[in-house]
XYZ file of C-alpha atoms in Angstrom:
724
model
C 13.109 85.963 -4.161
C 16.504 87.436 -5.031
C 16.575 89.427 -8.255
C 19.768 89.625 -10.253
C 21.352 93.017 -10.800
C 22.061 91.888 -14.329
C 19.615 92.389 -17.175
C 19.452 89.227 -19.245
C 19.208 89.450 -22.994
C 18.013 87.015 -25.636
C 21.529 86.611 -26.943
C 23.142 85.997 -23.565
C 21.728 82.819 -22.080
C 22.854 81.317 -18.801
C 25.007 78.639 -20.412
C 25.950 80.735 -23.421
C 25.414 77.787 -25.714
C 22.692 78.909 -28.122
C 24.119 79.777 -31.491
C 22.729 82.710 -33.445
C 21.705 80.454 -36.308
C 18.666 78.389 -37.221
C 17.743 76.045 -34.389
C 19.002 72.487 -34.854
C 18.273 69.279 -33.012
C 20.676 68.303 -30.286
C 20.965 66.066 -27.267
C 20.258 68.029 -24.104
C 21.078 66.656 -20.676
C 17.833 66.612 -18.709
C 18.780 64.746 -15.528
C 21.576 63.109 -13.544
C 21.026 60.173 -11.225
C 23.652 59.397 -8.556
C 23.623 55.612 -8.288
C 24.356 55.845 -4.567
C 20.595 56.417 -4.305
C 20.262 52.699 -5.058
C 22.331 51.635 -2.058
C 19.245 50.776 -0.041
C 20.271 49.652 3.445
C 23.978 49.837 2.626
C 25.920 52.719 4.209
C 25.993 55.803 2.009
C 29.794 55.580 1.995
C 29.666 52.209 0.188
C 31.453 52.237 -3.169
C 29.078 51.899 -6.088
C 29.456 52.302 -9.829
C 27.334 52.382 -12.989
C 29.346 50.660 -15.725
C 27.431 48.949 -18.532
C 23.867 50.128 -19.055
C 20.793 48.864 -20.884
C 17.065 49.578 -20.920
C 13.761 47.771 -20.727
C 11.856 47.230 -23.952
C 9.392 50.000 -23.139
C 12.257 52.386 -22.370
C 10.946 53.212 -18.901
C 13.618 51.429 -16.868
C 17.391 51.591 -17.002
C 19.501 48.698 -15.740
C 23.220 49.014 -15.046
C 25.955 46.674 -13.885
C 27.643 47.624 -10.610
C 30.899 45.743 -10.139
C 31.922 47.124 -6.704
C 28.498 46.404 -5.233
C 28.227 43.013 -6.932
C 24.912 43.320 -8.741
C 22.673 45.317 -11.037
C 20.773 48.500 -10.308
C 17.428 49.662 -11.685
C 16.363 53.252 -12.416
C 12.806 54.342 -13.158
C 12.847 56.909 -15.973
C 9.157 57.180 -16.781
C 9.775 60.846 -16.132
C 13.243 61.288 -17.675
C 13.699 64.623 -15.932
C 13.164 63.003 -12.544
C 14.778 59.547 -12.477
C 14.071 57.458 -9.394
C 15.876 54.616 -7.663
C 14.040 51.401 -8.533
C 15.981 48.716 -6.702
C 19.166 46.675 -6.646
C 19.735 42.979 -7.207
C 22.805 41.266 -5.753
C 24.284 38.595 -8.027
C 26.918 36.981 -5.827
C 29.798 37.936 -8.064
C 31.188 40.707 -10.217
C 28.775 41.718 -12.998
C 30.663 42.628 -16.159
C 27.880 43.569 -18.566
C 24.113 43.704 -19.032
C 21.786 43.544 -22.033
C 18.006 43.696 -22.309
C 15.485 41.861 -24.450
C 11.703 41.678 -24.036
C 10.955 41.164 -20.322
C 14.471 39.989 -19.517
C 17.834 41.368 -18.576
C 20.883 39.154 -18.960
C 24.060 39.829 -17.025
C 27.505 38.295 -17.247
C 28.813 37.559 -13.758
C 32.459 36.869 -12.969
C 32.979 34.346 -10.151
C 36.638 33.528 -10.885
C 38.766 32.044 -8.123
C 41.915 33.376 -9.788
C 43.274 34.366 -13.191
C 44.186 30.745 -13.907
C 40.867 29.382 -12.601
C 38.302 31.631 -14.291
C 34.593 31.029 -13.958
C 31.322 32.817 -14.449
C 27.685 32.537 -15.289
C 24.962 34.307 -17.206
C 22.139 35.562 -15.003
C 18.714 35.778 -16.628
C 16.679 38.348 -14.683
C 12.921 38.882 -14.790
C 12.416 42.639 -15.055
C 9.054 42.605 -13.300
C 10.124 40.637 -10.239
C 13.791 41.721 -10.332
C 14.747 38.120 -9.616
C 17.159 35.714 -11.278
C 15.194 32.999 -13.073
C 18.185 31.076 -14.426
C 21.944 30.869 -14.064
C 23.709 29.550 -17.170
C 27.262 28.354 -16.541
C 29.760 29.924 -18.942
C 32.880 27.990 -17.992
C 35.029 31.121 -17.910
C 35.222 34.790 -16.995
C 32.693 36.856 -18.976
C 33.098 40.376 -20.259
C 30.650 41.865 -22.767
C 27.132 40.504 -23.327
C 24.802 41.152 -26.259
C 21.394 39.813 -27.356
C 20.302 39.427 -30.964
C 17.463 41.697 -32.001
C 15.114 38.752 -32.560
C 15.947 37.367 -29.122
C 17.179 34.030 -30.462
C 20.787 34.335 -29.319
C 22.934 35.701 -26.541
C 26.632 36.290 -27.209
C 29.087 36.472 -24.311
C 32.742 37.407 -24.702
C 34.644 35.044 -22.398
C 37.776 37.056 -21.818
C 39.635 35.000 -19.205
C 41.593 38.171 -18.624
C 45.311 38.250 -18.043
C 47.104 39.083 -14.809
C 48.511 42.564 -15.436
C 51.082 42.058 -12.673
C 52.478 38.898 -14.260
C 55.325 39.490 -16.704
C 54.227 43.154 -17.023
C 50.897 41.966 -18.352
C 52.360 40.460 -21.513
C 50.305 37.865 -23.350
C 49.986 34.954 -23.905
C 48.683 33.946 -20.505
C 46.525 30.863 -20.280
C 43.711 29.947 -20.180
C 42.583 31.295 -23.528
C 39.329 33.147 -23.992
C 36.502 32.260 -26.364
C 33.004 33.293 -27.438
C 29.883 31.721 -25.996
C 26.764 31.760 -28.183
C 23.639 30.797 -26.275
C 20.404 29.666 -27.887
C 17.777 31.609 -25.950
C 14.022 31.233 -25.596
C 12.812 34.796 -25.356
C 9.337 33.696 -24.275
C 10.444 31.666 -21.251
C 13.805 33.285 -20.514
C 15.551 29.920 -20.689
C 19.077 29.312 -21.985
C 18.545 26.250 -24.164
C 22.138 25.456 -25.084
C 25.578 27.034 -24.819
C 28.027 26.856 -27.742
C 31.727 27.537 -27.245
C 33.300 29.194 -30.284
C 37.033 28.474 -30.425
C 39.053 31.543 -31.394
C 42.542 30.076 -31.187
C 44.937 30.607 -34.060
C 43.184 33.622 -35.577
C 45.011 36.658 -34.233
C 48.543 37.560 -35.257
C 49.328 38.673 -31.704
C 49.288 35.854 -29.119
C 47.197 33.615 -31.380
C 46.830 30.944 -28.689
C 45.589 33.412 -26.076
C 42.581 35.246 -27.537
C 41.068 37.746 -25.081
C 37.591 38.724 -26.314
C 36.402 42.130 -25.155
C 33.162 43.322 -26.753
C 30.349 41.806 -28.837
C 27.534 43.202 -30.971
C 24.825 41.737 -33.273
C 23.537 43.053 -36.588
C 20.090 42.295 -38.047
C 21.467 39.217 -39.825
C 22.465 37.604 -36.529
C 26.101 38.167 -37.323
C 28.345 38.924 -34.364
C 31.317 41.256 -34.441
C 33.824 40.605 -31.679
C 36.825 42.646 -30.574
C 39.967 41.037 -29.180
C 41.497 44.101 -27.585
C 44.859 42.799 -26.396
C 45.219 40.783 -29.592
C 44.308 43.812 -31.746
C 41.958 41.653 -33.779
C 38.375 41.616 -35.088
C 36.238 38.558 -35.761
C 32.885 38.055 -37.517
C 30.809 35.057 -36.388
C 27.514 33.745 -37.773
C 25.267 33.021 -34.798
C 23.050 30.641 -36.792
C 25.900 28.401 -37.919
C 28.151 29.127 -34.910
C 31.014 29.574 -37.376
C 33.698 32.216 -37.799
C 33.085 33.766 -41.204
C 35.903 36.317 -41.235
C 38.663 37.740 -39.085
C 41.322 40.388 -39.562
C 43.738 42.578 -37.672
C 42.411 45.833 -36.254
C 45.580 47.369 -37.678
C 47.490 50.496 -36.773
C 47.155 54.267 -37.065
C 49.612 57.122 -37.525
C 48.879 60.066 -35.254
C 50.101 63.647 -35.565
C 49.669 66.854 -33.579
C 49.163 65.025 -30.286
C 50.600 65.364 -26.781
C 52.684 62.362 -25.709
C 54.278 63.649 -22.489
C 52.834 63.938 -18.994
C 54.616 67.137 -18.083
C 52.095 69.695 -16.859
C 51.776 71.295 -20.284
C 49.411 71.004 -23.237
C 51.568 70.817 -26.352
C 50.096 69.135 -29.412
C 53.054 68.979 -31.761
C 54.158 65.369 -31.428
C 53.526 62.262 -33.509
C 53.261 58.501 -33.116
C 53.481 55.938 -35.892
C 51.973 52.476 -36.242
C 49.893 52.710 -33.073
C 47.797 49.607 -32.536
C 44.090 50.359 -32.397
C 43.383 47.762 -29.678
C 39.622 48.356 -29.785
C 37.284 48.069 -26.835
C 33.641 48.691 -27.775
C 32.155 47.838 -31.166
C 28.749 48.634 -32.672
C 27.164 47.878 -36.040
C 26.163 50.845 -38.191
C 24.176 48.616 -40.521
C 24.475 45.016 -41.677
C 27.736 45.689 -43.526
C 29.634 48.296 -41.459
C 30.673 48.594 -37.845
C 32.544 51.134 -35.717
C 35.198 50.462 -33.073
C 36.488 52.618 -30.186
C 40.283 52.491 -30.153
C 40.844 52.734 -26.408
C 44.033 50.700 -26.359
C 45.374 48.406 -23.724
C 49.010 47.733 -22.969
C 50.613 48.181 -26.390
C 48.439 50.678 -28.199
C 45.500 53.044 -28.115
C 44.885 55.052 -31.260
C 42.846 57.785 -29.484
C 39.967 57.712 -31.940
C 37.450 55.498 -33.723
C 37.391 53.542 -36.967
C 34.692 52.307 -39.333
C 35.230 48.903 -41.014
C 33.187 46.741 -43.313
C 32.818 43.008 -42.781
C 35.565 42.345 -45.307
C 38.068 44.172 -43.119
C 38.378 47.334 -45.189
C 38.883 50.597 -43.303
C 36.144 52.951 -44.500
C 36.953 55.801 -42.121
C 39.683 56.580 -39.592
C 39.292 59.480 -37.168
C 43.003 59.386 -36.178
C 43.652 62.401 -33.915
C 40.548 64.369 -34.969
C 38.296 63.111 -32.148
C 40.932 63.886 -29.545
C 41.359 67.365 -31.016
C 37.677 68.027 -30.375
C 38.159 66.855 -26.784
C 41.062 69.316 -26.489
C 39.025 72.219 -27.854
C 36.272 71.687 -25.285
C 38.809 71.775 -22.437
C 38.348 68.083 -21.609
C 41.778 66.778 -22.542
C 43.306 64.710 -19.661
C 46.912 65.896 -19.625
C 47.930 63.251 -17.102
C 47.137 60.590 -19.725
C 49.298 62.121 -22.447
C 52.081 59.547 -22.099
C 49.557 56.717 -22.341
C 46.334 56.743 -24.323
C 45.218 60.357 -24.260
C 41.470 60.915 -24.298
C 40.926 57.148 -24.359
C 37.712 56.500 -26.310
C 36.187 53.384 -24.768
C 32.423 53.163 -25.124
C 30.157 53.462 -28.149
C 26.487 53.633 -28.961
C 24.797 53.791 -32.361
C 21.143 54.718 -32.814
C 18.718 56.371 -35.188
C 16.961 59.539 -34.056
C 14.590 61.026 -36.573
C 15.960 60.242 -40.004
C 19.616 60.216 -38.997
C 21.914 57.598 -37.506
C 24.222 58.911 -34.802
C 27.464 57.534 -33.403
C 28.224 58.317 -29.757
C 31.941 58.070 -28.900
C 32.757 58.151 -25.182
C 36.062 59.537 -23.914
C 36.559 57.679 -20.643
C 39.391 59.909 -19.424
C 38.036 63.147 -20.912
C 34.516 62.588 -19.539
C 32.833 63.771 -22.712
C 30.921 62.190 -25.591
C 31.409 63.007 -29.253
C 28.180 62.807 -31.265
C 28.616 62.135 -34.974
C 26.121 61.832 -37.797
C 26.678 58.757 -39.952
C 26.866 59.956 -43.550
C 27.838 56.635 -45.114
C 31.302 58.124 -45.631
C 33.171 60.383 -43.192
C 31.005 60.954 -40.088
C 30.030 64.542 -39.327
C 30.623 65.897 -35.821
C 27.419 67.492 -34.592
C 27.976 67.885 -30.853
C 30.302 67.334 -27.908
C 28.052 66.135 -25.109
C 29.027 66.521 -21.430
C 28.902 63.432 -19.261
C 29.771 62.419 -15.733
C 33.209 61.193 -14.735
C 34.482 58.297 -16.867
C 31.592 57.434 -19.206
C 31.808 53.678 -19.708
C 28.732 52.939 -21.815
C 25.466 54.317 -23.152
C 22.057 53.063 -24.183
C 19.833 54.806 -26.716
C 16.035 54.721 -26.429
C 15.017 56.256 -29.771
C 11.281 55.695 -29.302
C 11.462 58.116 -26.380
C 14.153 60.388 -27.891
C 16.438 59.489 -24.967
C 20.019 58.378 -24.545
C 21.574 57.554 -21.161
C 25.233 57.270 -20.185
C 26.746 55.267 -17.331
C 29.657 57.054 -15.683
C 31.642 54.665 -13.550
C 33.935 56.792 -11.363
C 32.919 56.967 -7.696
C 35.186 59.516 -6.027
C 33.665 59.421 -2.582
C 37.005 58.742 -0.869
C 38.512 61.823 -2.519
C 35.552 64.023 -1.658
C 34.533 64.107 -5.309
C 31.355 63.255 -7.216
C 29.693 59.863 -6.997
C 29.039 57.611 -9.972
C 26.117 58.861 -12.060
C 23.717 57.823 -14.778
C 22.952 60.808 -17.000
C 19.957 61.247 -19.285
C 19.669 63.275 -22.479
C 16.756 64.072 -24.753
C 16.872 64.729 -28.473
C 15.284 68.145 -28.731
C 14.682 70.919 -31.216
C 17.262 73.102 -29.544
C 20.845 74.101 -30.168
C 23.400 72.408 -27.960
C 23.837 74.219 -24.636
C 27.290 72.697 -24.094
C 30.112 73.538 -24.515
C 29.845 77.205 -23.598
C 33.533 77.886 -24.313
C 35.874 76.255 -26.836
C 39.268 76.888 -28.365
C 40.350 77.076 -31.966
C 43.489 75.917 -33.739
C 46.634 77.978 -33.407
C 48.635 79.335 -36.330
C 50.365 75.957 -36.710
C 47.069 74.136 -37.111
C 47.211 72.558 -33.650
C 44.340 72.814 -31.162
C 44.856 75.343 -28.376
C 44.969 73.290 -25.201
C 43.283 74.780 -22.163
C 41.662 73.988 -18.836
C 41.639 74.972 -15.153
C 40.626 78.570 -15.937
C 41.106 80.484 -12.703
C 40.680 84.197 -13.403
C 39.190 86.658 -15.895
C 39.832 90.246 -16.966
C 38.326 92.396 -19.685
C 40.094 94.338 -22.384
C 39.962 98.047 -21.654
C 38.642 99.050 -25.069
C 37.106 96.117 -26.963
C 33.723 94.855 -25.681
C 33.590 91.086 -25.266
C 37.360 90.669 -25.483
C 38.544 88.944 -22.334
C 41.699 87.436 -20.885
C 41.921 84.380 -18.675
C 44.641 82.457 -16.834
C 45.106 78.836 -15.858
C 46.224 77.636 -12.453
C 49.089 75.384 -11.384
C 47.495 72.192 -12.691
C 49.476 73.096 -15.816
C 52.604 73.791 -13.809
C 54.918 73.754 -16.823
C 52.735 76.061 -18.892
C 51.259 79.034 -17.004
C 49.299 80.885 -19.640
C 47.179 83.878 -20.543
C 44.280 83.147 -22.889
C 42.527 85.620 -25.168
C 38.787 84.948 -25.236
C 36.252 86.226 -27.739
C 33.069 86.318 -25.660
C 31.081 87.842 -28.518
C 30.876 84.397 -30.088
C 28.645 81.579 -28.913
C 30.207 79.446 -27.612
C 32.868 81.838 -26.391
C 36.118 81.149 -28.225
C 39.709 81.003 -27.015
C 41.644 82.558 -29.875
C 45.169 82.806 -28.489
C 47.372 81.323 -25.777
C 50.377 83.195 -24.368
C 52.799 81.310 -22.129
C 54.056 83.255 -19.108
C 57.850 83.181 -19.173
C 60.834 84.029 -17.042
C 64.003 84.707 -19.053
C 62.320 83.252 -22.101
C 61.361 79.928 -20.501
C 57.975 78.877 -19.082
C 57.889 80.346 -15.588
C 58.044 77.849 -12.744
C 56.551 78.020 -9.251
C 53.446 79.938 -10.244
C 49.821 79.277 -9.403
C 47.999 81.940 -11.365
C 44.618 82.767 -9.843
C 43.984 86.299 -11.057
C 44.668 88.680 -13.930
C 44.248 92.420 -14.511
C 44.941 94.417 -17.646
C 47.591 97.111 -17.258
C 46.571 100.148 -19.339
C 50.279 100.976 -19.682
C 50.874 97.606 -21.346
C 50.920 93.960 -20.325
C 49.143 92.364 -17.384
C 49.222 92.068 -13.622
C 48.981 88.499 -12.328
C 48.239 87.148 -8.850
C 49.915 83.878 -7.894
C 48.727 81.817 -4.951
C 51.652 80.522 -2.954
C 52.155 77.149 -1.333
C 54.716 77.191 1.497
C 54.992 73.398 1.486
C 56.037 73.401 -2.155
C 58.235 76.498 -1.940
C 55.856 78.402 -4.206
C 55.880 82.048 -3.095
C 52.844 84.275 -2.695
C 53.186 87.228 -5.005
C 52.146 89.640 -7.716
C 53.788 89.605 -11.133
C 53.764 92.010 -14.029
C 54.219 90.570 -17.496
C 54.784 92.240 -20.832
C 52.424 91.869 -23.751
C 54.642 88.941 -24.798
C 54.186 87.150 -21.465
C 57.659 87.805 -20.003
C 57.768 88.567 -16.273
C 59.388 91.989 -15.850
C 58.398 92.814 -12.270
C 57.836 90.778 -9.107
C 56.107 92.096 -5.996
C 56.425 89.709 -3.036
C 54.015 89.812 -0.134
C 55.329 91.813 2.850
C 56.981 90.082 5.804
C 54.339 91.428 8.190
C 51.729 89.523 6.184
C 53.771 86.390 5.496
C 54.442 85.627 9.148
C 50.785 84.556 9.317
C 50.718 82.819 5.950
C 48.757 79.744 5.032
C 48.408 77.988 1.706
C 45.118 79.563 0.589
C 46.035 83.032 -0.628
C 45.706 85.267 -3.697
C 42.592 84.383 -5.699
C 42.131 87.474 -7.797
C 43.645 90.824 -8.666
C 42.326 94.089 -10.048
C 43.725 97.557 -10.737
C 42.164 100.781 -9.412
C 44.119 103.854 -10.517
C 47.627 103.235 -9.129
C 46.622 100.541 -6.666
C 46.335 96.772 -7.008
C 43.662 95.008 -4.982
C 44.150 91.304 -4.209
C 41.550 88.938 -2.768
C 42.889 86.423 -0.221
C 40.871 83.242 -0.498
C 40.546 82.248 3.152
C 41.490 83.468 6.650
C 45.158 83.260 7.652
C 46.541 82.640 11.141
C 45.854 86.185 12.321
C 42.254 86.250 11.075
C 39.025 85.060 12.616
C 37.180 82.358 10.684
C 34.397 84.659 9.538
C 36.540 87.036 7.487
C 39.430 87.260 5.064
C 41.586 90.069 3.732
C 41.391 92.283 0.685
C 44.927 93.573 0.138
C 45.759 96.932 -1.419
C 49.202 97.595 -2.892
C 50.017 101.193 -3.839
C 52.212 101.138 -6.943
C 53.316 104.744 -6.439
C 54.832 104.316 -2.966
C 55.099 100.481 -2.694
C 53.002 100.338 0.486
C 50.612 97.609 1.616
C 47.244 98.040 3.274
C 44.180 95.873 3.779
C 40.555 95.644 4.822
C 38.559 92.702 6.062
C 35.855 91.092 3.960
C 33.021 89.271 5.806
C 32.499 85.638 4.747
C 29.216 83.773 4.669
C 28.922 80.960 7.226
C 29.755 77.538 5.775
C 27.142 74.805 6.122
C 29.812 72.266 5.177
C 33.501 72.509 4.331
C 34.727 76.077 3.913
C 33.833 79.324 2.189
C 36.313 81.663 0.543
C 36.920 84.146 -2.264
C 37.861 83.309 -5.837
C 37.875 86.597 -7.781
C 37.970 90.386 -7.452
C 37.376 92.915 -10.208
C 36.863 96.680 -10.139
C 34.210 98.388 -12.229
C 32.211 101.596 -11.892
C 33.446 102.467 -8.432
C 32.753 98.986 -7.082
C 34.779 95.906 -6.251
C 32.988 92.787 -7.469
C 33.936 89.688 -5.503
C 33.194 85.999 -6.078
C 32.475 84.088 -2.905
C 31.940 80.341 -2.906
C 31.936 77.210 -0.814
C 34.069 74.194 -1.715
C 31.075 71.899 -2.176
C 29.687 70.318 -5.309
C 26.579 68.456 -6.451
C 23.687 68.640 -3.952
C 25.940 70.020 -1.206
C 26.765 73.202 -3.165
C 25.107 76.194 -1.489
C 27.161 79.366 -1.970
C 28.302 80.447 -5.462
C 27.714 84.186 -5.330
C 28.817 87.557 -6.618
C 28.960 90.436 -4.149
C 29.967 94.058 -4.528
C 31.756 96.480 -2.199
C 31.617 100.255 -2.669
C 35.209 101.408 -3.140
C 34.456 104.825 -1.686
C 33.430 103.203 1.598
C 36.751 101.410 2.078
C 39.354 102.869 4.443
C 42.239 100.387 4.229
C 44.712 100.254 7.106
C 48.332 99.192 7.346
C 49.113 95.464 7.491
C 49.437 94.436 11.137
C 47.093 97.149 12.432
C 43.409 96.855 13.210
C 41.625 96.426 9.870
C 38.185 97.853 9.059
C 35.419 95.491 7.925
C 33.906 96.020 4.471
C 30.176 96.005 3.802
C 29.039 93.813 0.936
C 25.893 93.663 -1.180
C 24.657 90.569 -2.995
C 24.654 90.995 -6.764
C 24.045 87.533 -8.198
C 23.607 83.898 -7.184
C 25.220 81.555 -9.727
C 23.596 78.343 -8.499
C 20.730 78.527 -11.036
C 23.227 78.733 -13.903
C 25.335 75.925 -12.457
C 22.256 73.731 -12.043
C 20.837 74.539 -15.471
C 23.063 71.980 -17.204
C 21.387 69.177 -15.205
C 24.747 67.643 -14.381
C 26.890 67.629 -11.264
C 27.021 71.170 -9.849
C 30.695 72.149 -9.932
C 32.405 73.655 -6.917
C 34.802 76.159 -8.452
C 33.366 79.309 -9.947
C 36.700 81.092 -10.294
C 36.605 84.015 -12.698
C 34.468 87.119 -13.143
C 34.847 90.350 -15.061
C 32.914 93.186 -16.672
C 33.780 94.516 -20.093
C 33.752 98.077 -21.398
C 29.984 97.874 -21.997
C 29.370 96.609 -18.441
C 28.589 93.107 -19.664
C 29.277 90.520 -16.944
C 31.083 87.233 -17.560
C 31.991 84.349 -15.251
C 33.847 81.064 -15.694
C 34.352 77.875 -13.704
C 37.555 75.918 -13.126
C 37.466 72.276 -14.319
C 40.561 71.168 -12.355
C 42.287 70.054 -15.542
C 39.817 67.139 -15.881
C 41.520 65.477 -12.908
C 38.928 63.742 -10.682
C 36.449 66.127 -12.261
C 33.701 66.048 -14.866
C 35.920 68.331 -16.929
C 32.978 70.640 -17.539
C 33.695 74.364 -17.817
C 30.815 76.819 -17.673
C 31.283 80.197 -19.288
C 28.382 82.324 -18.109
C 27.166 85.503 -19.790
C 25.180 87.539 -17.322
C 24.167 90.491 -19.463
C 24.418 94.204 -18.687
C 25.082 95.556 -15.211
C 22.347 97.957 -14.130
């Protein structure tokens, strides 16, 4: 078995997430289940998605709705660390929601012919046989489904959703939605009667076109119902089948947010009177409930709100939830002009003696965990999830919560849809392993897509990182305090050209210049007229020197180029990610640029064979007479095989002129990062992009989260300990 060349210490764990304080309870991810494992005889390339999730009464089985596949899937979680596919039931329509009670699962199924001819039914499913025992006609298109805790009633939000392509999606659009309350026999699984609750005339917005979204019961058999497009909330008594109260969801003023999709993270803008337009709703007790303000076509307040049944706002998160998403590197910049982090799903459950609120950022792919204090909730954890968490189900008797993450990115070569499981444990949160703080103006430091690392020459644990071209309008250098746990981004310096954010850069490497400032490596892209090159910047981030690649090298250029830079005496070494036109497929170049005489040389670096996709380099750093080089494949999840650190003895290198026959370097394996990348029990990420050693020979590595674009958004900052 391979032994790491790094000595681990008690204070430097693989995910760098254990705080040096008294141990507290947290929710630790223990397993991830790709729902494609439930495809059965369907081709593996079939689209599948876990959307709304529930659990059996004993907590041993999860059940999720799968709209693309047209049914519900079952997952055996008797061993929560090893979930198993447990079957799939086709429902002959589009399932919109599921809920469990006793031995039954009920699912709303959309069978609409068109927007103007909506239809659907409620499927009652026997959990033991996984068969439908009854189909209850609903007369319209269902959305959310909930069952009262005593099993007497089922509530179904009949949305009769609008056509978003008609009149730009404006409402009203008939037919109107309503609420169905079903008298249910929990012993036999029979729907005894269906009651249509008319909601017309209640909302201020499109009062004759209510569009119910989400339902939830309290212990008193009272139902709270959101009308998202109508920005309205309704309380219904299930016993009497009467509306007992209704009120507007209202508006929120937001400050220090980003409202422009522009390739930059700038949180200095404001919005006033933003409609909440809530999606999910959950009761906190019999008097209070919480809503997730996802927004639809006119609003989206980016946070969550606690109301009482009288319609009083007891707590408003405003921009604070989104700020926490920003600080963990999960902010989806491409959604800035719309609804930002987009909180959509909610779960509320009691673990131990505390009630927790789980707020799911659909676009940020992260879950905020808050402790209900009876007043302002207390943030206790930001919990990683898969891509686009849609819902969650808590199983307190087993100390488990599971999330359903709907995005299936098979066509894009990305992760599949996953169900993820977490246990409430006596352990400090292992995620996030790197966060940012507020800047001097009180705004969160936005960050993501970290693509290179370098260490301060003097101060141990002080590092610098860069982002890549995902943030094309804001190339930046970040100061990182790795002595803290989690590591903390304390400062962000924009790279400028003549005082303006520099354009046409794809920063992939950084090196500290002992004479002042930094050296940066930018990966070119010929198709986008982005040049390959090296740049020197001052301590203020201004580019004061540009070193283009030589013509002899560029005549063989391809897109995949500079992926790291380091300084050895008066020479810059640059790692080229993959072979160019003049290289064989089993090797790539390490470039050497002599600053004293402006000459270029190179050596070849031998690449590992790729089992799938390609293998290339992503970092180079010099330390103690060695060049340390990150080598990785471009695979993720189960296909990820090569995420390694190698070293090359500098004294053995005899670089030759570009265009001549180049010598081949000899490499030695230092560390395999796969155990660290698997330790989070999520989707193994593909891009381990940065590595450095500080002045005490402590090793640090970081992954690139692709700016949360078709990605889990997870960044792993790995502390390896002392180099032997």
